[in-house]
């Protein structure tokens, strides 16, 4: 019999039991439920609702339950519908009558919300930390190939040469915004719902601010109905993961391209490639494909929860139990992607020669050549047209742009533009992909990393 079935004339049907039990997945919250319960016991003692021996007894039982979970000896009771009722049932078995006082001035509604906020707070910290490691892996990959460059693309057509470090830093800056977002969300969710009761608070003289402080929350809830009924903090966490996932998906797609024979800019290390069951020569970039593939799942978890929330009247509704699986799934999966992708970048073999040869496609110099003419006072639109005509001439005759420039009156002085790396060195504007500008960005990146590490 569940905690509340005793009042009912007939037991719950198995079909409803199977539908509504959540122990099978919410046992992941056990440590957070225990943390919340400890704070609640201390709050009850402080309010004079438990005497010291009673409080000590309950705290001892909560420790015992923790040890049972840690040692994998905790046994679920046949009618424990979720982790919260399971722990209360076990505590009562261990301490007898005083166990009945544990749930004074508490509902599962504020209890669940408290445990879930504690879980999400830790999860966001862990994801931010793993994201920071990926940022460092990207920087290290760039540092390992100083001066290396590759074509930068627009519309996946070669556009202008860019430094490899600049290219990888672009991903790093996006990830740093993700980290910022994770930590902002962590701050917003850091409000204790404990003491909100089922929905309206309680007539018992507890002090939510006291338990909030014990649990390391920045404040206690302001409104009991809001405290038990909103899962905006879960939706926000899922969004943070979804966007981080989208960023990693783009990185994954890029690695798939780079490691294809067609691009051949890089090879994934043996530790980060898989073989094919049928084609012995294959080296597959599954790590990159899964980084791309998991993002669909993260987006699904977010949109699913938003759909769950949108029609709910105040305050608690059982629909809210559907918040947990998407959250647990996104958290565990994004940590897997972050770790594997960092390893893949740390062991990536970048083919400097191949990438440089592609970036020295004379056509890639066209924009810089036009800018060179601008330096001589030619209005940009005219310079653009002039170089466009030269490029068309080269294409029509099937010769290189360099050869056309070489034979064109007045342009020979610009032939040096076609020297290896020459255009890159000229890219000096702030934030640009030239060596000096890139060094400035690296310094900014390092400051942002220190700042994020400080906030962690
Ligand atoms: N397992 C449930 C959840 O996650 C517990 C809350 C049940 N509360 C209630 N009023 N029926 O939401």
Tab-separated table of C-alpha atoms and ligand atoms in Angstrom:
chain	number	residue	atom	x	y	z
A	1	UNK	CA	0.000	0.000	0.000
A	2	UNK	CA	1.347	3.441	-0.819
A	3	UNK	CA	1.529	6.136	1.835
A	4	UNK	CA	-1.880	7.494	0.937
A	5	UNK	CA	-3.772	4.387	-0.317
A	6	UNK	CA	-4.827	3.608	3.251
A	7	UNK	CA	-7.620	6.157	2.977
A	8	UNK	CA	-9.046	4.608	-0.162
A	9	UNK	CA	-11.679	1.882	-0.338
A	10	UNK	CA	-9.848	-0.226	-2.927
A	11	UNK	CA	-6.213	-0.455	-3.932
A	12	UNK	CA	-4.808	1.161	-7.022
A	13	UNK	CA	-5.124	-0.777	-10.254
A	14	UNK	CA	-1.852	-2.184	-11.598
A	15	UNK	CA	-2.321	-0.237	-14.813
A	16	UNK	CA	-2.321	3.047	-12.906
A	17	UNK	CA	0.566	1.873	-10.764
A	18	UNK	CA	2.675	1.121	-13.817
A	19	UNK	CA	1.721	4.426	-15.360
A	20	UNK	CA	2.426	6.568	-12.358
A	21	UNK	CA	5.386	5.062	-10.524
A	22	UNK	CA	8.554	7.059	-11.010
A	23	UNK	CA	11.004	5.190	-8.776
A	24	UNK	CA	12.375	3.429	-11.846
A	25	UNK	CA	13.917	6.704	-12.964
A	26	UNK	CA	13.833	9.163	-10.064
A	27	UNK	CA	16.120	7.106	-7.825
A	28	UNK	CA	18.781	9.242	-9.521
A	29	UNK	CA	17.596	11.922	-7.079
A	30	UNK	CA	18.267	9.944	-3.913
A	31	UNK	CA	21.229	11.997	-2.698
A	32	UNK	CA	19.333	15.240	-3.317
A	33	UNK	CA	16.227	14.009	-1.530
A	34	UNK	CA	18.388	13.070	1.465
A	35	UNK	CA	20.028	16.490	1.426
A	36	UNK	CA	16.626	18.184	1.369
A	37	UNK	CA	15.303	15.895	4.099
A	38	UNK	CA	18.257	16.636	6.374
A	39	UNK	CA	17.653	20.361	6.024
A	40	UNK	CA	13.954	19.822	6.654
A	41	UNK	CA	14.658	17.858	9.874
A	42	UNK	CA	16.945	20.619	11.118
A	43	UNK	CA	14.308	23.199	10.230
A	44	UNK	CA	11.674	21.253	12.186
A	45	UNK	CA	14.010	20.989	15.174
A	46	UNK	CA	14.726	24.697	15.056
A	47	UNK	CA	10.990	25.409	14.973
A	48	UNK	CA	10.525	23.240	18.069
A	49	UNK	CA	8.568	20.558	16.205
A	50	UNK	CA	11.191	17.894	16.893
A	51	UNK	CA	13.196	17.637	20.100
A	52	UNK	CA	16.964	17.070	19.859
A	53	UNK	CA	16.890	13.261	20.295
A	54	UNK	CA	14.150	12.964	17.674
A	55	UNK	CA	16.079	15.081	15.208
A	56	UNK	CA	19.270	13.118	15.878
A	57	UNK	CA	17.390	9.879	15.343
A	58	UNK	CA	15.993	11.026	12.014
A	59	UNK	CA	19.346	12.375	10.825
A	60	UNK	CA	20.974	9.065	11.801
A	61	UNK	CA	18.366	7.181	9.778
A	62	UNK	CA	18.939	9.437	6.768
A	63	UNK	CA	22.677	8.647	7.029
A	64	UNK	CA	21.881	4.958	7.177
A	65	UNK	CA	19.717	5.240	4.065
A	66	UNK	CA	22.534	7.067	2.310
A	67	UNK	CA	24.936	4.252	3.185
A	68	UNK	CA	22.442	1.719	1.849
A	69	UNK	CA	22.240	3.545	-1.471
A	70	UNK	CA	26.007	3.932	-1.642
A	71	UNK	CA	26.476	0.233	-0.916
A	72	UNK	CA	23.707	-0.736	-3.315
A	73	UNK	CA	21.766	-2.481	-0.554
A	74	UNK	CA	18.749	-0.171	-0.440
A	75	UNK	CA	15.651	-2.223	-1.151
A	76	UNK	CA	12.667	-0.703	-2.825
A	77	UNK	CA	9.429	-1.543	-1.052
A	78	UNK	CA	6.659	-3.075	-3.181
A	79	UNK	CA	4.561	0.085	-2.897
A	80	UNK	CA	7.268	2.747	-3.045
A	81	UNK	CA	6.000	4.816	-5.932
A	82	UNK	CA	8.915	7.202	-6.076
A	83	UNK	CA	12.265	7.874	-4.443
A	84	UNK	CA	10.739	10.312	-1.969
A	85	UNK	CA	8.181	7.877	-0.562
A	86	UNK	CA	10.795	5.113	-0.581
A	87	UNK	CA	13.145	7.123	1.619
A	88	UNK	CA	10.392	8.176	4.019
A	89	UNK	CA	9.197	4.566	4.288
A	90	UNK	CA	12.700	3.319	5.042
A	91	UNK	CA	13.422	6.060	7.589
A	92	UNK	CA	10.209	5.149	9.408
A	93	UNK	CA	11.220	1.470	9.429
A	94	UNK	CA	14.548	2.433	10.960
A	95	UNK	CA	13.385	4.859	13.653
A	96	UNK	CA	9.830	3.785	14.408
A	97	UNK	CA	7.248	6.326	15.521
A	98	UNK	CA	9.323	9.449	15.126
A	99	UNK	CA	9.530	8.654	11.392
A	100	UNK	CA	5.946	9.803	11.203
A	101	UNK	CA	7.117	13.330	12.013
A	102	UNK	CA	9.504	13.613	9.057
A	103	UNK	CA	6.844	14.840	6.666
A	104	UNK	CA	5.509	17.547	9.029
A	105	UNK	CA	4.939	20.798	7.121
A	106	UNK	CA	6.216	19.229	3.912
A	107	UNK	CA	4.496	17.929	0.804
A	108	UNK	CA	6.008	15.831	-1.891
A	109	UNK	CA	5.433	18.842	-4.093
A	110	UNK	CA	7.956	21.085	-2.374
A	111	UNK	CA	10.132	18.041	-1.650
A	112	UNK	CA	10.361	17.059	-5.344
A	113	UNK	CA	10.946	20.626	-6.462
A	114	UNK	CA	13.752	20.973	-3.897
A	115	UNK	CA	15.495	17.760	-4.896
A	116	UNK	CA	15.199	18.601	-8.577
A	117	UNK	CA	16.652	22.077	-8.132
A	118	UNK	CA	19.578	20.620	-6.181
A	119	UNK	CA	20.134	18.033	-8.914
A	120	UNK	CA	19.957	20.631	-11.684
A	121	UNK	CA	22.299	22.989	-9.849
A	122	UNK	CA	25.002	20.295	-9.711
A	123	UNK	CA	24.304	19.196	-13.261
A	124	UNK	CA	24.770	22.714	-14.648
A	125	UNK	CA	28.062	23.026	-12.786
A	126	UNK	CA	29.277	19.702	-14.175
A	127	UNK	CA	28.259	20.574	-17.721
A	128	UNK	CA	29.923	23.993	-17.485
A	129	UNK	CA	33.105	22.365	-16.193
A	130	UNK	CA	33.161	19.795	-19.015
A	131	UNK	CA	32.454	22.558	-21.551
A	132	UNK	CA	35.429	24.481	-20.247
A	133	UNK	CA	37.578	21.425	-20.799
A	134	UNK	CA	36.398	21.289	-24.413
A	135	UNK	CA	37.306	24.979	-24.807
A	136	UNK	CA	40.795	24.151	-23.577
A	137	UNK	CA	41.031	21.187	-25.951
A	138	UNK	CA	40.191	23.469	-28.903
A	139	UNK	CA	42.813	25.992	-27.858
A	140	UNK	CA	45.427	23.284	-27.401
A	141	UNK	CA	44.629	21.889	-30.862
A	142	UNK	CA	45.243	25.359	-32.355
A	143	UNK	CA	48.395	25.927	-30.303
A	144	UNK	CA	49.784	22.626	-31.556
A	145	UNK	CA	49.778	24.012	-35.109
A	146	UNK	CA	51.009	27.565	-34.803
A	147	UNK	CA	50.721	29.464	-38.063
A	148	UNK	CA	48.752	26.676	-39.760
A	149	UNK	CA	45.944	27.857	-41.983
A	150	UNK	CA	43.119	26.524	-44.072
A	151	UNK	CA	40.490	27.978	-46.374
A	152	UNK	CA	37.695	29.776	-44.559
A	153	UNK	CA	34.343	29.025	-46.190
A	154	UNK	CA	31.101	30.795	-46.867
A	155	UNK	CA	28.320	28.742	-48.478
A	156	UNK	CA	30.860	25.939	-48.130
A	157	UNK	CA	32.811	27.585	-50.966
A	158	UNK	CA	36.406	28.615	-50.354
A	159	UNK	CA	36.348	32.280	-49.365
A	160	UNK	CA	39.516	33.540	-47.646
A	161	UNK	CA	42.388	31.797	-45.853
A	162	UNK	CA	42.070	31.723	-42.068
A	163	UNK	CA	44.388	30.595	-39.309
A	164	UNK	CA	43.525	27.207	-37.812
A	165	UNK	CA	43.766	28.731	-34.340
A	166	UNK	CA	41.313	31.466	-35.351
A	167	UNK	CA	38.924	28.872	-36.740
A	168	UNK	CA	39.009	26.744	-33.583
A	169	UNK	CA	38.719	29.841	-31.393
A	170	UNK	CA	35.434	30.641	-33.135
A	171	UNK	CA	34.022	27.453	-31.611
A	172	UNK	CA	35.642	28.260	-28.275
A	173	UNK	CA	33.942	31.663	-28.075
A	174	UNK	CA	30.557	30.057	-28.751
A	175	UNK	CA	31.179	27.494	-26.015
A	176	UNK	CA	32.142	30.234	-23.580
A	177	UNK	CA	28.751	31.845	-24.155
A	178	UNK	CA	27.182	28.446	-23.460
A	179	UNK	CA	29.113	28.277	-20.196
A	180	UNK	CA	27.958	31.776	-19.315
A	181	UNK	CA	24.372	30.721	-19.986
A	182	UNK	CA	24.691	27.567	-17.858
A	183	UNK	CA	26.009	29.611	-14.942
A	184	UNK	CA	23.311	32.271	-15.354
A	185	UNK	CA	20.661	29.553	-15.302
A	186	UNK	CA	22.274	28.080	-12.217
A	187	UNK	CA	21.970	31.432	-10.485
A	188	UNK	CA	18.293	31.814	-11.440
A	189	UNK	CA	17.356	28.339	-10.203
A	190	UNK	CA	19.187	28.764	-6.923
A	191	UNK	CA	15.984	29.470	-4.961
A	192	UNK	CA	14.644	27.055	-2.383
A	193	UNK	CA	11.050	25.808	-2.733
A	194	UNK	CA	11.215	23.955	0.609
A	195	UNK	CA	8.449	25.143	2.903
A	196	UNK	CA	5.968	25.856	0.109
A	197	UNK	CA	4.065	22.712	1.131
A	198	UNK	CA	1.564	21.269	-1.311
A	199	UNK	CA	0.878	24.687	-2.805
A	200	UNK	CA	-0.098	27.195	-0.137
A	201	UNK	CA	2.601	27.035	2.524
A	202	UNK	CA	1.823	25.783	6.006
A	203	UNK	CA	0.393	26.946	9.328
A	204	UNK	CA	3.355	25.321	11.074
A	205	UNK	CA	6.016	27.827	12.105
A	206	UNK	CA	8.864	26.740	9.867
A	207	UNK	CA	11.404	29.136	8.377
A	208	UNK	CA	12.039	28.569	4.659
A	209	UNK	CA	14.964	31.013	4.731
A	210	UNK	CA	16.731	28.831	7.287
A	211	UNK	CA	16.466	25.623	5.244
A	212	UNK	CA	17.320	27.563	2.082
A	213	UNK	CA	20.602	28.669	3.680
A	214	UNK	CA	21.366	25.126	4.846
A	215	UNK	CA	20.965	23.889	1.283
A	216	UNK	CA	23.187	26.619	-0.141
A	217	UNK	CA	20.319	28.308	-1.986
A	218	UNK	CA	20.692	32.046	-2.461
A	219	UNK	CA	17.137	32.738	-1.263
A	220	UNK	CA	13.876	31.018	-0.405
A	221	UNK	CA	10.776	31.146	-2.635
A	222	UNK	CA	8.632	34.257	-2.593
A	223	UNK	CA	5.372	32.588	-3.636
A	224	UNK	CA	4.412	29.053	-2.620
A	225	UNK	CA	2.327	28.310	-5.721
A	226	UNK	CA	5.084	29.431	-8.054
A	227	UNK	CA	7.615	27.425	-6.022
A	228	UNK	CA	5.871	24.055	-6.476
A	229	UNK	CA	4.399	24.453	-9.939
A	230	UNK	CA	7.001	25.902	-12.258
A	231	UNK	CA	9.683	23.945	-14.016
A	232	UNK	CA	11.093	26.880	-15.919
A	233	UNK	CA	14.481	26.043	-14.441
A	234	UNK	CA	14.326	22.608	-16.074
A	235	UNK	CA	13.277	24.106	-19.402
A	236	UNK	CA	16.119	26.599	-19.158
A	237	UNK	CA	18.659	23.880	-18.396
A	238	UNK	CA	17.327	21.880	-21.352
A	239	UNK	CA	17.662	24.916	-23.594
A	240	UNK	CA	21.217	25.516	-22.435
A	241	UNK	CA	22.051	21.912	-23.255
A	242	UNK	CA	20.204	22.076	-26.590
A	243	UNK	CA	22.158	25.122	-27.729
A	244	UNK	CA	25.441	23.721	-26.473
A	245	UNK	CA	24.468	20.545	-28.337
A	246	UNK	CA	23.806	22.526	-31.513
A	247	UNK	CA	27.252	24.108	-31.240
A	248	UNK	CA	28.855	20.710	-30.808
A	249	UNK	CA	26.778	19.373	-33.674
A	250	UNK	CA	28.296	21.999	-35.962
A	251	UNK	CA	31.749	21.038	-34.723
A	252	UNK	CA	30.890	17.403	-35.380
A	253	UNK	CA	29.720	18.155	-38.905
A	254	UNK	CA	32.954	20.029	-39.540
A	255	UNK	CA	35.032	17.091	-38.303
A	256	UNK	CA	33.073	14.777	-40.583
A	257	UNK	CA	33.975	17.019	-43.513
A	258	UNK	CA	37.587	17.569	-42.500
A	259	UNK	CA	38.235	13.862	-42.021
A	260	UNK	CA	36.655	12.842	-45.337
A	261	UNK	CA	39.048	11.937	-48.164
A	262	UNK	CA	37.547	14.804	-50.146
A	263	UNK	CA	38.757	17.446	-47.667
A	264	UNK	CA	41.507	15.450	-45.992
A	265	UNK	CA	42.324	18.286	-43.558
A	266	UNK	CA	42.565	15.979	-40.569
A	267	UNK	CA	42.540	12.424	-39.290
A	268	UNK	CA	40.942	11.348	-36.051
A	269	UNK	CA	43.231	9.329	-33.812
A	270	UNK	CA	42.805	5.565	-33.649
A	271	UNK	CA	41.371	5.934	-30.116
A	272	UNK	CA	38.609	8.108	-31.516
A	273	UNK	CA	37.620	6.231	-34.640
A	274	UNK	CA	35.631	3.099	-35.158
A	275	UNK	CA	35.987	0.415	-37.782
A	276	UNK	CA	33.390	-1.023	-40.090
A	277	UNK	CA	32.008	-4.530	-39.641
A	278	UNK	CA	32.155	-5.130	-43.401
A	279	UNK	CA	34.646	-2.734	-44.952
A	280	UNK	CA	38.111	-3.418	-43.513
A	281	UNK	CA	39.643	-0.189	-44.844
A	282	UNK	CA	37.096	2.068	-43.139
A	283	UNK	CA	37.905	4.503	-40.345
A	284	UNK	CA	34.670	6.080	-39.246
A	285	UNK	CA	34.258	9.371	-37.411
A	286	UNK	CA	31.433	8.176	-35.179
A	287	UNK	CA	32.493	10.567	-32.434
A	288	UNK	CA	31.757	13.495	-34.731
A	289	UNK	CA	28.545	11.961	-36.044
A	290	UNK	CA	27.244	11.306	-32.536
A	291	UNK	CA	28.136	14.850	-31.489
A	292	UNK	CA	25.922	15.889	-34.398
A	293	UNK	CA	23.278	13.226	-33.822
A	294	UNK	CA	22.738	13.765	-30.100
A	295	UNK	CA	21.741	17.360	-30.698
A	296	UNK	CA	18.414	16.203	-32.165
A	297	UNK	CA	17.699	14.420	-28.919
A	298	UNK	CA	18.550	17.515	-26.841
A	299	UNK	CA	16.202	19.643	-28.913
A	300	UNK	CA	13.503	16.974	-28.524
A	301	UNK	CA	13.899	16.915	-24.746
A	302	UNK	CA	13.467	20.692	-24.619
A	303	UNK	CA	10.449	20.916	-26.911
A	304	UNK	CA	8.841	17.920	-25.196
A	305	UNK	CA	9.039	19.550	-21.790
A	306	UNK	CA	7.764	22.893	-23.088
A	307	UNK	CA	4.752	21.081	-24.529
A	308	UNK	CA	4.188	19.351	-21.179
A	309	UNK	CA	4.245	22.654	-19.312
A	310	UNK	CA	2.161	24.805	-21.597
A	311	UNK	CA	-1.333	23.751	-20.538
A	312	UNK	CA	-0.846	23.285	-16.815
A	313	UNK	CA	-3.093	25.179	-14.437
A	314	UNK	CA	-1.577	26.271	-11.133
A	315	UNK	CA	-0.259	24.625	-9.071
A	316	UNK	CA	1.206	21.070	-9.008
A	317	UNK	CA	-0.058	18.586	-11.609
A	318	UNK	CA	1.213	15.066	-12.052
A	319	UNK	CA	2.252	15.976	-15.588
A	320	UNK	CA	5.233	17.593	-13.895
A	321	UNK	CA	6.648	14.161	-13.166
A	322	UNK	CA	7.474	14.105	-16.895
A	323	UNK	CA	10.187	16.705	-16.264
A	324	UNK	CA	12.713	14.187	-15.013
A	325	UNK	CA	13.528	11.804	-17.825
A	326	UNK	CA	14.276	14.492	-20.418
A	327	UNK	CA	16.401	16.340	-17.885
A	328	UNK	CA	18.354	13.257	-16.775
A	329	UNK	CA	18.783	12.213	-20.387
A	330	UNK	CA	20.058	15.572	-21.642
A	331	UNK	CA	22.425	15.928	-18.683
A	332	UNK	CA	23.985	12.489	-18.976
A	333	UNK	CA	24.194	12.554	-22.780
A	334	UNK	CA	25.694	16.012	-23.097
A	335	UNK	CA	28.433	15.062	-20.634
A	336	UNK	CA	29.263	12.057	-22.833
A	337	UNK	CA	29.506	14.233	-25.931
A	338	UNK	CA	31.636	16.884	-24.223
A	339	UNK	CA	34.142	14.359	-22.944
A	340	UNK	CA	34.458	12.449	-26.219
A	341	UNK	CA	34.731	15.583	-28.354
A	342	UNK	CA	37.464	17.036	-26.119
A	343	UNK	CA	39.395	13.775	-26.508
A	344	UNK	CA	38.900	13.800	-30.270
A	345	UNK	CA	40.309	17.351	-30.599
A	346	UNK	CA	43.188	16.600	-28.241
A	347	UNK	CA	44.287	13.693	-30.422
A	348	UNK	CA	43.318	15.099	-33.823
A	349	UNK	CA	45.993	14.903	-36.494
A	350	UNK	CA	45.622	18.099	-38.538
A	351	UNK	CA	47.137	17.911	-42.024
A	352	UNK	CA	48.810	21.312	-42.282
A	353	UNK	CA	50.134	20.726	-45.802
A	354	UNK	CA	46.827	19.728	-47.319
A	355	UNK	CA	44.940	22.549	-45.650
A	356	UNK	CA	47.556	25.104	-46.700
A	357	UNK	CA	47.482	23.897	-50.306
A	358	UNK	CA	43.689	24.328	-50.364
A	359	UNK	CA	43.997	27.783	-48.842
A	360	UNK	CA	46.469	28.765	-51.519
A	361	UNK	CA	43.946	28.293	-54.247
A	362	UNK	CA	44.712	31.565	-56.105
A	363	UNK	CA	41.029	32.410	-56.257
A	364	UNK	CA	40.983	32.615	-52.455
A	365	UNK	CA	43.298	35.626	-52.800
A	366	UNK	CA	40.767	37.595	-54.880
A	367	UNK	CA	39.188	39.552	-52.004
A	368	UNK	CA	42.525	40.516	-50.533
A	369	UNK	CA	43.707	41.602	-53.971
A	370	UNK	CA	40.702	43.897	-54.302
A	371	UNK	CA	41.488	45.337	-50.846
A	372	UNK	CA	45.049	45.917	-52.010
A	373	UNK	CA	43.729	48.058	-54.845
A	374	UNK	CA	41.586	49.918	-52.315
A	375	UNK	CA	44.837	50.722	-50.515
A	376	UNK	CA	45.923	52.490	-53.717
A	377	UNK	CA	42.812	54.663	-53.706
A	378	UNK	CA	40.578	52.610	-56.035
A	379	UNK	CA	36.941	52.670	-54.752
A	380	UNK	CA	36.092	49.175	-53.468
A	381	UNK	CA	33.265	48.526	-55.947
A	382	UNK	CA	35.591	49.272	-58.867
A	383	UNK	CA	38.368	47.160	-57.372
A	384	UNK	CA	35.857	44.331	-56.879
A	385	UNK	CA	34.833	44.528	-60.529
A	386	UNK	CA	38.358	44.657	-61.782
A	387	UNK	CA	39.370	41.556	-59.818
A	388	UNK	CA	36.093	39.879	-60.808
A	389	UNK	CA	36.986	40.402	-64.461
A	390	UNK	CA	40.479	38.974	-63.895
A	391	UNK	CA	38.963	35.920	-62.187
A	392	UNK	CA	36.526	35.439	-65.090
A	393	UNK	CA	39.431	35.671	-67.545
A	394	UNK	CA	41.377	33.055	-65.587
A	395	UNK	CA	38.375	30.730	-65.495
A	396	UNK	CA	37.651	31.171	-69.219
A	397	UNK	CA	41.248	30.351	-70.135
A	398	UNK	CA	41.614	27.723	-67.460
A	399	UNK	CA	44.709	29.376	-66.025
A	400	UNK	CA	45.381	30.496	-62.482
A	401	UNK	CA	44.449	33.953	-61.197
A	402	UNK	CA	48.097	34.430	-60.353
A	403	UNK	CA	49.084	34.006	-64.019
A	404	UNK	CA	46.500	36.552	-65.145
A	405	UNK	CA	47.721	39.084	-62.562
A	406	UNK	CA	51.310	38.429	-63.630
A	407	UNK	CA	50.591	39.390	-67.240
A	408	UNK	CA	48.310	42.355	-66.482
A	409	UNK	CA	49.727	45.849	-66.820
A	410	UNK	CA	50.031	47.647	-63.482
A	411	UNK	CA	49.252	44.636	-61.321
A	412	UNK	CA	52.629	42.899	-61.196
A	413	UNK	CA	53.424	44.705	-57.947
A	414	UNK	CA	50.656	42.687	-56.343
A	415	UNK	CA	52.053	39.277	-57.190
A	416	UNK	CA	53.437	38.979	-53.652
A	417	UNK	CA	49.825	38.584	-52.518
A	418	UNK	CA	49.995	35.062	-53.901
A	419	UNK	CA	52.939	34.116	-51.685
A	420	UNK	CA	52.084	31.524	-49.053
A	421	UNK	CA	50.330	33.105	-46.096
A	422	UNK	CA	50.718	36.631	-47.489
A	423	UNK	CA	47.044	37.561	-47.306
A	424	UNK	CA	46.735	36.307	-43.744
A	425	UNK	CA	49.531	38.494	-42.484
A	426	UNK	CA	47.635	41.513	-43.835
A	427	UNK	CA	44.431	40.688	-41.930
A	428	UNK	CA	44.958	43.130	-39.070
A	429	UNK	CA	41.526	44.520	-38.146
A	430	UNK	CA	40.341	43.752	-34.613
A	431	UNK	CA	38.882	40.249	-34.369
A	432	UNK	CA	40.313	39.322	-37.788
A	433	UNK	CA	42.154	36.159	-38.734
A	434	UNK	CA	45.685	37.551	-38.880
A	435	UNK	CA	48.462	36.497	-36.500
A	436	UNK	CA	48.408	39.680	-34.383
A	437	UNK	CA	44.608	39.935	-34.219
A	438	UNK	CA	44.424	36.231	-33.361
A	439	UNK	CA	46.861	36.718	-30.517
A	440	UNK	CA	44.552	39.410	-29.090
A	441	UNK	CA	41.660	36.991	-29.310
A	442	UNK	CA	43.666	34.283	-27.581
A	443	UNK	CA	44.302	36.704	-24.721
A	444	UNK	CA	40.592	37.549	-24.516
A	445	UNK	CA	39.773	33.882	-24.564
A	446	UNK	CA	42.165	33.217	-21.701
A	447	UNK	CA	40.548	35.987	-19.646
A	448	UNK	CA	37.083	34.577	-20.370
A	449	UNK	CA	38.274	31.098	-19.346
A	450	UNK	CA	39.657	32.423	-16.050
A	451	UNK	CA	36.421	34.275	-15.394
A	452	UNK	CA	34.326	31.165	-16.131
A	453	UNK	CA	36.594	29.015	-13.961
A	454	UNK	CA	36.203	31.525	-11.143
A	455	UNK	CA	32.388	31.357	-11.406
A	456	UNK	CA	32.343	27.557	-11.414
B	1	LIG	N1	7.043	11.502	-8.268
B	1	LIG	C1	6.189	12.665	-8.243
B	1	LIG	C2	6.819	13.787	-9.117
B	1	LIG	O1	7.902	13.611	-9.554
B	1	LIG	C3	5.982	13.061	-6.866
B	1	LIG	C4	4.963	14.139	-6.633
B	1	LIG	C5	3.651	13.581	-6.379
B	1	LIG	N2	2.851	14.595	-5.811
B	1	LIG	C6	1.526	14.527	-5.779
B	1	LIG	N3	0.883	15.531	-5.309
B	1	LIG	N4	0.922	13.492	-6.289
B	1	LIG	O2	6.244	14.807	-9.425
